[in-house]
Amino acid sequence: MNLPIYMDYQATTPVDPRVMELMTPWFSTKYGNPSSRSHPFGWEADQAVENARAQVAALIGADPREIVFTSGATESNNLAIQGIARFYKERGNHIITAVTEHKAVLDTCRYLESEEGFQVTWLPVDSKGRLDLAQLEAAITEQTILVSIMAANNEIGVIQPIREIGALCRRRNVFFHCDAAQGVGKIPMDVEEMNIDLLSISGHKIYGPKGIGALYVRRKPRVRLKPVLFGGGHERGMRSGTLPTPLLVGFGAACAIAKEEMVAENQRILALRQRMTHGLLNRLTHVEINGDLEHRLAGNLNISFAYVEGESMMMAIKDVAVSSGSACTSASLEPSYVLRALGVNEEMAHTSIRFGLGRFTTEEEVDFVIETVVQAVEKLRDMSPLWEMAQSGVDMQSVQWDAH
Amino acid sequence: MIYLDHNATTPVRPEVLAAMYPYFSQHMGNPSSVHAAGRASRKGLDEARRHVAHLLEVHYSQVIFTSGGTEANNLAIFGVAGKKNPNSHPGHVVYSAIEHPSVGQCCALLKERGLEVTCVGVDSLGRVNPLEVQAALRPETILVCVMQANNETGVIQPIKQIAMVCKEAGIPLLVDTVQSVGKIPVNFMELGASMISVSAHKIGGPKGVGALILDKHLALNPLHIGGGHERGRRSGTENVPGIVGFGHAAQLIQDELSVESARLLQLRIRLESTLKAFFPELIIFGEETSRLPNTTALGIPGLDGEAMVMNLDLAGFAVSAGSACSSGKLTPSHVLHAMGVTDELARSCIRISLGWNTTATDIDAVIEAIRQTIYRLRCLASPVALAV
């Protein structure tokens, strides 16, 4: 077993060696610009691009012509939300999203609200991180053009009722965008069955390379977008810029592997997560699992360890690469906005650790992490005066702290 | 097959690929993660940023990594145009007629958003006149866009003079340096630009990476929001292996540019002078002005450029009849059109662009192939000539 152990698969994943092997020739040997129409270097690159497009489409039950390649899920989310808002602004100015969405969705909606005159409804979630469908339905107005809800949350892995949301949006004639950066390749996603109009996918969350992603854009009934990037007219005019063939080949291969192996892989990862959950809960008290355990990605475990400060914990288990919040914000000391939205109090939010399990996680690693975490928590609690007070029966919530 | 279409894209240099390799599966952390895997990734990112900054002689904080040249140009133009204007006028933008579509189309689109635009033409050699730029400026002008070297002809623009004009008027200048970086020296300060755009895959780096270099005092409205990467100017998890490759390619150019530039120029002169000796009627677009050392745009009066390209393909040479973005379109090049070239002559154009893996042997071989192709196409066009 090699140290450190990587347990941050929701932040990013290593490129699968099988993907790497397929990508490699496209850098230095088959290097044509897929837009070059005048020679075989261009033709073979174009063929590789279309092959990748078909692989991505197959994973989500789409037609290849509905796939727009982007530089990643952040760009996909921006293109979907800005693109719909600006194209359909005459039809309405109201967007609905949820407070636990990724920053790429939240900040884009906030931008449209402050700069371009849109109104945004920020739906709350329950204490398990799930959305209330009745609340969503009640929020839809005559002015609503878009509902943007993620498939699975990046911090707590909670899966939203996508099928039901899709049906609701279709019934109410509102476009449904789903940020599935954490969902695709991990849980079955089918744009037809789920009535999804726009779907964001990321390459590097599914053992493909960084710098590549896709936006699914429905053709029937047709969904139209105002592009964000112009010039050259690539991707049917929806996203200009030379297509990075090697990254596309890698992304396509990653999707093909996911399609093939997802079911078996999920079972294996789920068993590992359960082993880890039981291992920790059997040996530690005052531990809370954040987020719904039933509707959850197999590879996510988000736990708060009371009386242990998150950052100290990360230092104490430095042989294990984990995150104490979303990777995008983990350099900040703000408690996770996702956990706060679940009603987790500030202290418990600060003590949370996200364990992300994935394709290369082994049982041996899980056992090592259990052992390391248990020892670290016990040691840190031994040093904590708060823990001592709690152990001696002081009700921490009732303590009146003096300001000095 | 000999590849002579380096202005469309270049093969990744093996050294660059070797530098990138560890960042796919080994140093694979998310650079925003604070653990060791994230820090290793962050280190590669920071080093690459320094290499790119060093090549262009700017501070590393001035480098915004993007997904490529197109995004860099979009970010520059919409980034400036999207800023709230202190005066009530929506603004005015000046751009040249020979810009890449990622600049030209963006500028044209600003009209839809209520801005006014002026498109400045070029002379018969493909050069923008700085005085014309000056004459186009207005009090409400917010941006000027002129590329440093054209992708189709390689013609180099008088950027320093244009920059002086812009500086005097206090107007930001975007210079698309996608084709010039790696082929001629590009120094941000010396150029006098406020922004320059760069693409990795044109300089022996990977596709999917580029950068916008920005004057320290210039603020931009971002295009991609959420996460606050690149100091809030471009959100999205960084393409670390790609950026590392970009940095390495920049470093190689830094070491080799003067030698490589001279080598390419020699090859290009050999190509052009030999062909002209065979065919005195041959036209080299922009011949009498300074051009990139690697680019030749040839006009062969009376012949069809597409047919030339197809025949050269069969003979084992990859060249292009125009830019990669517009190849496949039947409209003649907007660049040649702006130079006043007739549609007929423009249709005869082929572009040969050399690069790091081009050798003297390749040049001799392509000269021979072009010679034979021209003879053959001419015979097909007028079989009588054979009998004479």
PDB file of C-alpha atoms in Angstrom, chain A residues 69-78 200-204 210-215 239, chain B residues 67 234 236-237:
ATOM      1  CA  PHE A  69     -17.867  19.665 -25.926  1.00  0.00           C
ATOM      2  CA  THR A  70     -16.600  22.245 -23.429  1.00  0.00           C
ATOM      3  CA  SER A  71     -13.519  22.766 -21.271  1.00  0.00           C
ATOM      4  CA  GLY A  72     -15.248  21.233 -18.256  1.00  0.00           C
ATOM      5  CA  ALA A  73     -18.365  21.192 -16.132  1.00  0.00           C
ATOM      6  CA  THR A  74     -17.927  24.788 -14.967  1.00  0.00           C
ATOM      7  CA  GLU A  75     -18.056  25.937 -18.560  1.00  0.00           C
ATOM      8  CA  SER A  76     -20.987  23.581 -19.237  1.00  0.00           C
ATOM      9  CA  ASN A  77     -22.927  25.032 -16.322  1.00  0.00           C
ATOM     10  CA  ASN A  78     -22.163  28.571 -17.436  1.00  0.00           C
ATOM     11  CA  SER A 200     -23.355  19.080 -17.585  1.00  0.00           C
ATOM     12  CA  ILE A 201     -20.615  16.439 -17.551  1.00  0.00           C
ATOM     13  CA  SER A 202     -16.981  16.613 -16.458  1.00  0.00           C
ATOM     14  CA  GLY A 203     -14.125  14.468 -17.774  1.00  0.00           C
ATOM     15  CA  HIS A 204     -11.876  14.521 -14.734  1.00  0.00           C
ATOM     16  CA  LYS A 210      -8.974  17.591 -16.785  1.00  0.00           C
ATOM     17  CA  GLY A 211      -9.829  20.401 -19.188  1.00  0.00           C
ATOM     18  CA  ILE A 212     -12.683  18.619 -20.912  1.00  0.00           C
ATOM     19  CA  GLY A 213     -16.388  18.302 -20.356  1.00  0.00           C
ATOM     20  CA  ALA A 214     -19.635  18.373 -22.239  1.00  0.00           C
ATOM     21  CA  LEU A 215     -23.046  19.916 -22.230  1.00  0.00           C
ATOM     22  CA  ARG A 239     -19.108  26.582 -28.572  1.00  0.00           C
TER      23      ARG A 239
ATOM     24  CA  SER B  67      -9.069  26.578 -22.714  1.00  0.00           C
ATOM     25  CA  ARG B 234     -11.770  32.347 -15.138  1.00  0.00           C
ATOM     26  CA  GLY B 236     -13.173  25.987 -13.536  1.00  0.00           C
ATOM     27  CA  THR B 237     -10.786  23.294 -12.361  1.00  0.00           C
TER      28      THR B 237
END
